[in-house]
Amino acid sequence: MPEYFKQLPIRLQLGIATAVLTLIASLTLVFLATRSTQYITSEQAKVVSVTLAEQLSSQVNLALLNKDNLATSAILNRSIREGWIQGATLSEPGGNVIAKAGTKTDAHQTIPIEIDGRVLAQLRIDYSDQMASHLRSQQWWTLSGLAVIIAIAMGALAAQIGRLYSRALESLKQQIPQLEDTTDTANEIRAIETRLRALPLDLLAEQVDLDPLRPHVNQTVISLVSLDALEHYIATLNEESLERYTQRLYQCLRSAAQLYGGKIHVVRQLCVAMVFSDQDSRRATTAASQASLLLQMLCKKQEDAGQLKYQVRCVLGQSELRPLEEHSFYADLYVQNHFDQLQQAFEQSEVLWIEHSLCDEAPFNEGYTLGPIIDGYAAIVGIPPETLELLAEQADQAHRKLK
């Protein structure tokens, strides 16, 4: 790209580039259109020449009957001056030339001259491509002029649109201080680049606060889901059936987690974690417990609607760090040991467990019935009726969507 073009303002660069591209595209279409109409114009010229030839043969009849060769030659010469006929030759049936005018070409046609049913002579007409070329040339220049007008109009439109960007960039440039040893160019982007390069950005970078990259400390509740039935079907179902089964199981997990603002992640073989954090109107413990109960209800409805088992068990645990999110490498490492501890609860027979540290928190201390604490975990054995009614309604709606 030429250096002088880089120095132009953005609006002029957009306008010129758009005009040039539009002109190239338009001239390409003009070239294709001219090539496609070349055959048509040639045929039109041929039809006109044939019509003139028939008229010429009727004019030659009388002069030929009177054996007036001078008049015949005059008629032939006059026909050539009209531009459509390049040459004309009148000859006897035996081949002797009676009259001749113009020059011969490859494109010609022979017309017999008949009087009273008797052929007196043969009239050869040689076509001229001059008029067809003139028509094609006129068409080319007309379409080319139209292409130039369209290119100029598109360039002007692009320049007006580029003016909006130029104003925004100019406003941004004014917010960057200009040092004494720098000179702005007409191009707004290059001017901004020049000003930024002159600033001590290396010193500013040293003062950047890296605290946002550190793991965000937040109370998080993890529901670790054990896919018990899947372990059996891995060895018994074929690949296609297993894929359908896991897809339906994933839909149940996603529906339960998304309804309560959680995220799902595969963390162990046959184990999936649903991660919940405190929200404005819902505690993480409430979201995790109700999402786990909703998941089990959805799996039960899947079992009732088919022949396969969808048994899952859940255990809820609390984490001080929010894992499995952006900039959470430390949190991911921190929580791995916690996953191992939560898996120990699956050694018991119940389907929903919570860590003992959650027993005194809402909602488990508000109407839930908990079993005895075994190895640091308590099973949920009773659920408030209003919670069961809400979950049942949500399960019906989610199940209809899954269908």
Short mmCIF file of C-alpha atoms in Angstrom, two decimals:
data_model
loop_
_atom_site.label_atom_id
_atom_site.label_comp_id
_atom_site.label_asym_id
_atom_site.label_seq_id
_atom_site.Cartn_x
_atom_site.Cartn_y
_atom_site.Cartn_z
CA MET A 1 0.00 0.00 0.00
CA PRO A 2 1.47 3.41 -0.92
CA GLU A 3 2.68 5.51 1.99
CA TYR A 4 0.70 8.57 0.92
CA PHE A 5 -2.50 6.51 1.05
CA LYS A 6 -1.73 5.50 4.66
CA GLN A 7 -1.46 9.17 5.59
CA LEU A 8 -4.95 10.04 4.33
CA PRO A 9 -7.82 10.46 6.81
CA ILE A 10 -10.02 7.44 7.50
CA ARG A 11 -12.98 8.88 5.58
CA LEU A 12 -10.92 9.32 2.41
CA GLN A 13 -9.38 5.85 2.72
CA LEU A 14 -12.83 4.27 3.00
CA GLY A 15 -14.19 6.37 0.14
CA ILE A 16 -11.32 5.63 -2.25
CA ALA A 17 -11.17 1.93 -1.39
CA THR A 18 -14.93 1.55 -1.83
CA ALA A 19 -14.92 3.44 -5.14
CA VAL A 20 -12.04 1.39 -6.57
CA LEU A 21 -13.56 -1.94 -5.53
CA THR A 22 -16.98 -0.92 -6.85
CA LEU A 23 -15.45 0.21 -10.15
CA ILE A 24 -13.56 -3.08 -10.56
CA ALA A 25 -16.69 -5.10 -9.84
CA SER A 26 -18.83 -2.95 -12.18
CA LEU A 27 -16.34 -3.09 -15.07
CA THR A 28 -16.12 -6.85 -14.67
CA LEU A 29 -19.90 -7.07 -15.03
CA VAL A 30 -19.76 -4.72 -18.04
CA PHE A 31 -17.15 -6.93 -19.70
CA LEU A 32 -19.21 -10.06 -19.12
CA ALA A 33 -22.37 -8.34 -20.37
CA THR A 34 -20.60 -7.17 -23.54
CA ARG A 35 -19.26 -10.63 -24.24
CA SER A 36 -22.68 -12.19 -23.75
CA THR A 37 -24.36 -9.71 -26.14
CA GLN A 38 -21.69 -10.00 -28.86
CA TYR A 39 -23.46 -12.91 -30.52
CA ILE A 40 -26.82 -11.11 -30.33
CA THR A 41 -25.55 -7.97 -32.03
CA SER A 42 -23.88 -10.07 -34.75
CA GLU A 43 -27.15 -11.85 -35.46
CA GLN A 44 -29.01 -8.54 -35.53
CA ALA A 45 -26.53 -7.20 -38.07
CA LYS A 46 -26.95 -10.34 -40.15
CA VAL A 47 -30.75 -9.99 -40.18
CA VAL A 48 -30.49 -6.37 -41.28
CA SER A 49 -28.01 -7.28 -44.02
CA VAL A 50 -30.27 -10.07 -45.31
CA THR A 51 -33.20 -7.68 -45.46
CA LEU A 52 -31.13 -5.16 -47.41
CA ALA A 53 -29.93 -7.93 -49.71
CA GLU A 54 -33.49 -8.87 -50.58
CA GLN A 55 -34.27 -5.25 -51.29
CA LEU A 56 -31.13 -5.02 -53.42
CA SER A 57 -32.10 -8.08 -55.47
CA SER A 58 -35.48 -6.54 -56.27
CA GLN A 59 -33.75 -3.34 -57.42
CA VAL A 60 -31.31 -5.27 -59.63
CA ASN A 61 -34.11 -7.20 -61.40
CA LEU A 62 -35.14 -4.37 -63.74
CA ALA A 63 -31.57 -3.36 -64.64
CA LEU A 64 -30.66 -7.00 -65.26
CA LEU A 65 -33.71 -7.50 -67.48
CA ASN A 66 -32.69 -4.48 -69.55
CA LYS A 67 -29.07 -5.70 -69.56
CA ASP A 68 -28.02 -2.30 -68.23
CA ASN A 69 -24.73 -3.17 -66.55
CA LEU A 70 -24.00 0.47 -65.73
CA ALA A 71 -27.22 0.84 -63.76
CA THR A 72 -26.53 -2.47 -62.04
CA SER A 73 -23.07 -1.32 -60.92
CA ALA A 74 -24.54 1.96 -59.64
CA ILE A 75 -27.11 0.08 -57.54
CA LEU A 76 -24.44 -2.17 -56.06
CA ASN A 77 -22.15 0.78 -55.21
CA ARG A 78 -25.00 2.66 -53.56
CA SER A 79 -25.82 -0.35 -51.35
CA ILE A 80 -22.22 -0.55 -50.08
CA ARG A 81 -22.28 3.06 -48.94
CA GLU A 82 -25.11 2.25 -46.52
CA GLY A 83 -22.58 0.52 -44.23
CA TRP A 84 -24.27 -2.83 -43.65
CA ILE A 85 -22.93 -4.47 -46.83
CA GLN A 86 -19.19 -4.84 -47.37
CA GLY A 87 -19.34 -6.10 -50.95
CA ALA A 88 -21.80 -7.21 -53.66
CA THR A 89 -21.17 -9.32 -56.77
CA LEU A 90 -23.69 -10.08 -59.53
CA SER A 91 -22.69 -13.00 -61.75
CA GLU A 92 -24.28 -15.21 -64.37
CA PRO A 93 -25.24 -18.81 -63.54
CA GLY A 94 -22.14 -19.88 -65.44
CA GLY A 95 -19.86 -17.81 -63.22
CA ASN A 96 -19.19 -14.75 -65.37
CA VAL A 97 -19.25 -11.52 -63.32
CA ILE A 98 -21.82 -9.01 -64.51
CA ALA A 99 -21.16 -6.29 -61.91
CA LYS A 100 -19.08 -6.01 -58.77
CA ALA A 101 -18.70 -3.50 -55.94
CA GLY A 102 -16.78 -3.49 -52.64
CA THR A 103 -14.68 -6.33 -51.26
CA LYS A 104 -15.40 -9.92 -50.36
CA THR A 105 -15.58 -11.19 -46.77
CA ASP A 106 -15.92 -14.60 -45.12
CA ALA A 107 -19.52 -13.85 -44.11
CA HIS A 108 -21.65 -13.82 -47.23
CA GLN A 109 -24.93 -15.04 -48.69
CA THR A 110 -25.95 -15.84 -52.27
CA ILE A 111 -29.42 -14.89 -53.51
CA PRO A 112 -30.73 -16.08 -56.93
CA ILE A 113 -32.25 -13.45 -59.23
CA GLU A 114 -35.35 -14.99 -60.88
CA ILE A 115 -37.58 -13.56 -63.57
CA ASP A 116 -40.59 -15.57 -64.79
CA GLY A 117 -39.28 -18.61 -62.95
CA ARG A 118 -35.97 -18.50 -64.71
CA VAL A 119 -32.69 -17.81 -62.86
CA LEU A 120 -30.90 -15.04 -64.69
CA ALA A 121 -28.07 -14.37 -62.22
CA GLN A 122 -26.67 -14.96 -58.75
CA LEU A 123 -26.26 -12.06 -56.26
CA ARG A 124 -23.55 -12.54 -53.63
CA ILE A 125 -23.79 -10.28 -50.58
CA ASP A 126 -20.73 -9.92 -48.30
CA TYR A 127 -21.71 -8.72 -44.81
CA SER A 128 -19.96 -5.92 -42.96
CA ASP A 129 -19.24 -6.18 -39.21
CA GLN A 130 -18.71 -2.45 -38.94
CA MET A 131 -22.20 -1.60 -37.71
CA ALA A 132 -22.20 -4.48 -35.20
CA SER A 133 -18.86 -3.31 -33.85
CA HIS A 134 -20.22 0.19 -33.57
CA LEU A 135 -23.20 -1.06 -31.58
CA ARG A 136 -20.95 -3.06 -29.23
CA SER A 137 -18.62 -0.11 -28.76
CA GLN A 138 -21.52 2.18 -27.98
CA GLN A 139 -22.87 -0.31 -25.46
CA TRP A 140 -19.43 -0.69 -23.82
CA TRP A 141 -18.94 3.04 -23.34
CA THR A 142 -22.47 3.55 -22.03
CA LEU A 143 -22.17 0.79 -19.43
CA SER A 144 -18.64 1.87 -18.49
CA GLY A 145 -19.83 5.42 -17.87
CA LEU A 146 -22.64 4.07 -15.69
CA ALA A 147 -20.11 1.95 -13.75
CA VAL A 148 -17.96 5.04 -13.08
CA ILE A 149 -20.98 6.98 -11.82
CA ILE A 150 -21.96 4.12 -9.48
CA ALA A 151 -18.37 3.85 -8.18
CA ILE A 152 -18.24 7.58 -7.43
CA ALA A 153 -21.59 7.43 -5.64
CA MET A 154 -20.54 4.45 -3.51
CA GLY A 155 -17.22 6.13 -2.71
CA ALA A 156 -19.01 9.29 -1.58
CA LEU A 157 -21.38 7.26 0.60
CA ALA A 158 -18.49 5.37 2.19
CA ALA A 159 -16.68 8.66 2.83
CA GLN A 160 -19.73 10.01 4.67
CA ILE A 161 -19.91 6.87 6.81
CA GLY A 162 -16.17 7.09 7.44
CA ARG A 163 -16.66 10.64 8.68
CA LEU A 164 -18.51 9.23 11.71
CA TYR A 165 -15.54 7.00 12.58
CA SER A 166 -13.16 9.90 11.98
CA ARG A 167 -15.02 12.05 14.51
CA ALA A 168 -14.97 9.28 17.13
CA LEU A 169 -11.26 8.64 16.61
CA GLU A 170 -10.52 12.35 16.66
CA SER A 171 -12.34 12.65 19.98
CA LEU A 172 -10.31 9.73 21.35
CA LYS A 173 -7.09 11.30 20.08
CA GLN A 174 -7.83 14.53 21.92
CA GLN A 175 -7.98 12.58 25.20
CA ILE A 176 -4.38 11.38 24.74
CA PRO A 177 -1.78 14.00 25.66
CA GLN A 178 0.59 15.04 22.88
CA LEU A 179 4.25 15.40 23.69
CA GLU A 180 6.28 18.23 22.23
CA ASP A 181 8.47 15.99 20.05
CA THR A 182 5.54 14.28 18.29
CA THR A 183 3.66 15.41 15.18
CA ASP A 184 0.18 14.20 14.27
CA THR A 185 -0.64 12.92 10.79
CA ALA A 186 -3.92 13.32 8.93
CA ASN A 187 -4.78 9.68 9.55
CA GLU A 188 -6.49 9.44 12.92
CA ILE A 189 -5.33 5.90 13.75
CA ARG A 190 -1.68 6.63 12.99
CA ALA A 191 -1.94 9.84 15.03
CA ILE A 192 -3.29 7.91 18.03
CA GLU A 193 -0.55 5.31 17.58
CA THR A 194 2.11 8.04 17.52
CA ARG A 195 0.80 9.62 20.71
CA LEU A 196 0.58 6.27 22.53
CA ARG A 197 4.10 5.28 21.54
CA ALA A 198 5.40 8.55 22.98
CA LEU A 199 3.82 7.88 26.40
CA PRO A 200 5.76 5.96 29.11
CA LEU A 201 3.46 2.94 28.95
CA ASP A 202 6.08 0.66 30.53
CA LEU A 203 5.87 2.70 33.72
CA LEU A 204 2.10 2.59 33.70
CA ALA A 205 2.11 -1.20 33.26
CA GLU A 206 4.10 -1.61 36.46
CA GLN A 207 1.24 -0.01 38.40
CA VAL A 208 -1.48 -2.30 37.03
CA ASP A 209 -3.38 -4.07 39.81
CA LEU A 210 -3.30 -7.82 39.25
CA ASP A 211 -5.84 -8.52 41.99
CA PRO A 212 -8.65 -9.35 39.50
CA LEU A 213 -6.62 -12.38 38.39
CA ARG A 214 -6.57 -13.79 41.90
CA PRO A 215 -9.25 -16.32 42.82
CA HIS A 216 -12.41 -14.67 44.07
CA VAL A 217 -13.24 -15.71 47.62
CA ASN A 218 -16.92 -16.61 47.74
CA GLN A 219 -19.09 -19.06 49.64
CA THR A 220 -19.95 -21.79 47.16
CA VAL A 221 -21.99 -24.97 47.53
CA ILE A 222 -21.15 -27.97 45.38
CA SER A 223 -23.59 -30.77 44.65
CA LEU A 224 -21.57 -33.81 43.60
CA VAL A 225 -23.78 -36.13 41.52
CA SER A 226 -22.96 -39.84 41.23
CA LEU A 227 -24.31 -41.39 37.99
CA ASP A 228 -24.91 -44.85 39.44
CA ALA A 229 -27.05 -46.29 36.64
CA LEU A 230 -24.63 -45.16 33.92
CA GLU A 231 -21.91 -47.48 35.22
CA HIS A 232 -24.13 -50.49 34.49
CA TYR A 233 -25.22 -49.32 31.01
CA ILE A 234 -21.67 -48.64 29.81
CA ALA A 235 -21.12 -52.39 29.59
CA THR A 236 -24.61 -53.39 28.38
CA LEU A 237 -25.84 -50.78 25.85
CA ASN A 238 -24.56 -50.35 22.32
CA GLU A 239 -22.86 -47.11 21.34
CA GLU A 240 -25.94 -45.48 19.80
CA SER A 241 -28.22 -46.33 22.72
CA LEU A 242 -25.58 -45.25 25.23
CA GLU A 243 -25.22 -41.90 23.48
CA ARG A 244 -29.00 -41.30 23.64
CA TYR A 245 -29.03 -42.30 27.31
CA THR A 246 -26.18 -39.97 28.29
CA GLN A 247 -27.71 -37.13 26.27
CA ARG A 248 -31.01 -37.48 28.13
CA LEU A 249 -29.13 -37.67 31.43
CA TYR A 250 -27.23 -34.49 30.51
CA GLN A 251 -30.52 -32.73 29.72
CA CYS A 252 -31.82 -33.55 33.18
CA LEU A 253 -28.63 -32.23 34.80
CA ARG A 254 -28.66 -29.06 32.72
CA SER A 255 -32.34 -28.34 33.40
CA ALA A 256 -31.94 -28.71 37.16
CA ALA A 257 -28.74 -26.64 37.33
CA GLN A 258 -29.84 -23.81 35.04
CA LEU A 259 -33.18 -23.38 36.80
CA TYR A 260 -31.30 -22.50 40.01
CA GLY A 261 -28.42 -20.58 38.42
CA GLY A 262 -25.80 -23.31 38.70
CA LYS A 263 -23.17 -24.71 36.37
CA ILE A 264 -22.32 -28.34 35.65
CA HIS A 265 -18.86 -29.83 35.16
CA VAL A 266 -17.58 -33.39 34.83
CA VAL A 267 -15.03 -33.75 37.63
CA ARG A 268 -14.64 -37.50 38.10
CA GLN A 269 -15.43 -40.67 36.24
CA LEU A 270 -19.21 -41.10 36.59
CA CYS A 271 -19.38 -37.94 38.75
CA VAL A 272 -20.67 -34.50 37.80
CA ALA A 273 -20.49 -31.36 39.94
CA MET A 274 -23.26 -28.75 40.05
CA VAL A 275 -21.74 -25.52 41.41
CA PHE A 276 -23.93 -22.84 43.05
CA SER A 277 -23.05 -19.46 44.56
CA ASP A 278 -25.03 -16.95 46.59
CA GLN A 279 -27.36 -14.84 44.46
CA ASP A 280 -29.34 -11.71 45.22
CA SER A 281 -32.53 -13.52 46.16
CA ARG A 282 -31.38 -17.09 46.83
CA ARG A 283 -28.73 -18.64 49.01
CA ALA A 284 -26.34 -21.16 47.51
CA THR A 285 -27.43 -23.84 50.00
CA THR A 286 -31.08 -23.46 48.98
CA ALA A 287 -30.25 -23.52 45.27
CA ALA A 288 -28.01 -26.58 45.59
CA SER A 289 -30.47 -28.60 47.68
CA GLN A 290 -33.52 -27.83 45.53
CA ALA A 291 -31.60 -28.40 42.29
CA SER A 292 -30.43 -31.80 43.57
CA LEU A 293 -33.98 -32.78 44.57
CA LEU A 294 -35.31 -31.55 41.20
CA LEU A 295 -32.68 -33.63 39.39
CA GLN A 296 -33.75 -36.77 41.22
CA MET A 297 -37.41 -36.07 40.41
CA LEU A 298 -36.58 -35.59 36.72
CA CYS A 299 -34.61 -38.83 36.65
CA LYS A 300 -37.55 -40.64 38.30
CA LYS A 301 -39.90 -39.31 35.59
CA GLN A 302 -37.48 -40.54 32.93
CA GLU A 303 -37.55 -43.99 34.48
CA ASP A 304 -41.36 -44.01 34.57
CA ALA A 305 -41.52 -42.97 30.89
CA GLY A 306 -39.08 -45.63 29.64
CA GLN A 307 -37.37 -48.90 30.43
CA LEU A 308 -33.95 -47.62 31.54
CA LYS A 309 -32.90 -46.60 35.03
CA TYR A 310 -31.70 -43.04 35.73
CA GLN A 311 -30.69 -43.45 39.36
CA VAL A 312 -28.44 -40.66 40.70
CA ARG A 313 -27.23 -39.80 44.19
CA CYS A 314 -26.12 -36.38 45.40
CA VAL A 315 -23.96 -35.05 48.21
CA LEU A 316 -23.74 -31.34 49.09
CA GLY A 317 -20.56 -29.69 50.34
CA GLN A 318 -19.37 -26.17 51.02
CA SER A 319 -16.31 -24.53 49.44
CA GLU A 320 -14.67 -21.22 50.25
CA LEU A 321 -13.48 -20.80 46.66
CA ARG A 322 -15.51 -20.83 43.46
CA PRO A 323 -13.94 -23.50 41.19
CA LEU A 324 -14.37 -24.29 37.49
CA GLU A 325 -14.54 -20.67 36.33
CA GLU A 326 -12.25 -18.21 34.58
CA HIS A 327 -9.08 -17.30 36.52
CA SER A 328 -9.83 -20.12 38.99
CA PHE A 329 -6.75 -22.30 38.55
CA TYR A 330 -5.91 -22.10 42.25
CA ALA A 331 -9.55 -22.78 43.16
CA ASP A 332 -9.66 -25.82 40.88
CA LEU A 333 -6.58 -27.27 42.58
CA TYR A 334 -7.94 -26.41 46.02
CA VAL A 335 -11.27 -28.16 45.49
CA GLN A 336 -9.94 -31.49 44.14
CA ASN A 337 -9.37 -32.87 47.63
CA HIS A 338 -12.85 -31.71 48.54
CA PHE A 339 -14.32 -33.77 45.70
CA ASP A 340 -12.52 -36.83 47.02
CA GLN A 341 -14.00 -36.23 50.48
CA LEU A 342 -17.52 -35.77 49.11
CA GLN A 343 -17.26 -39.07 47.21
CA GLN A 344 -16.90 -40.90 50.53
CA ALA A 345 -20.57 -40.19 51.28
CA PHE A 346 -21.59 -42.43 48.37
CA GLU A 347 -20.42 -45.43 50.38
CA GLN A 348 -23.73 -45.10 52.27
CA SER A 349 -27.09 -46.14 50.85
CA GLU A 350 -29.06 -42.85 50.97
CA VAL A 351 -29.59 -40.76 47.82
CA LEU A 352 -29.04 -37.21 49.18
CA TRP A 353 -26.39 -36.23 51.74
CA ILE A 354 -25.07 -32.95 53.11
CA GLU A 355 -21.90 -32.05 54.97
CA HIS A 356 -22.36 -31.66 58.72
CA SER A 357 -21.27 -28.00 58.45
CA LEU A 358 -24.46 -27.28 56.45
CA CYS A 359 -26.87 -28.86 58.93
CA ASP A 360 -27.37 -25.62 60.91
CA GLU A 361 -27.79 -23.41 57.83
CA ALA A 362 -30.92 -22.51 55.91
CA PRO A 363 -32.90 -24.21 54.52
CA PHE A 364 -31.88 -27.42 56.33
CA ASN A 365 -32.76 -25.97 59.75
CA GLU A 366 -36.21 -24.84 58.51
CA GLY A 367 -38.43 -27.89 58.15
CA TYR A 368 -36.01 -30.43 56.67
CA THR A 369 -35.60 -33.72 58.52
CA LEU A 370 -32.01 -34.92 58.72
CA GLY A 371 -30.68 -38.30 59.65
CA PRO A 372 -27.82 -38.94 62.02
CA ILE A 373 -24.37 -37.68 61.08
CA ILE A 374 -22.25 -40.57 59.76
CA ASP A 375 -18.61 -39.92 58.89
CA GLY A 376 -19.29 -36.19 58.70
CA TYR A 377 -22.41 -36.40 56.49
CA ALA A 378 -26.13 -36.36 57.25
CA ALA A 379 -28.83 -37.77 54.97
CA ILE A 380 -31.93 -35.73 54.09
CA VAL A 381 -34.86 -37.97 55.03
CA GLY A 382 -37.71 -35.41 55.13
CA ILE A 383 -38.59 -32.42 52.96
CA PRO A 384 -41.14 -29.65 53.76
CA PRO A 385 -44.48 -30.17 51.91
CA GLU A 386 -44.41 -26.72 50.29
CA THR A 387 -40.93 -27.43 48.88
CA LEU A 388 -42.07 -30.80 47.53
CA GLU A 389 -45.09 -29.16 45.87
CA LEU A 390 -42.89 -26.50 44.22
CA LEU A 391 -40.35 -29.07 43.03
CA ALA A 392 -43.07 -31.35 41.65
CA GLU A 393 -44.49 -28.50 39.56
CA GLN A 394 -41.02 -27.59 38.29
CA ALA A 395 -40.29 -31.21 37.46
CA ASP A 396 -43.51 -31.51 35.43
CA GLN A 397 -42.68 -28.40 33.42
CA ALA A 398 -39.08 -29.45 32.82
CA HIS A 399 -40.14 -32.97 31.84
CA ARG A 400 -42.55 -31.63 29.23
CA LYS A 401 -39.75 -29.55 27.72
CA LEU A 402 -37.46 -32.60 27.61
CA LYS A 403 -40.05 -34.50 25.62
#
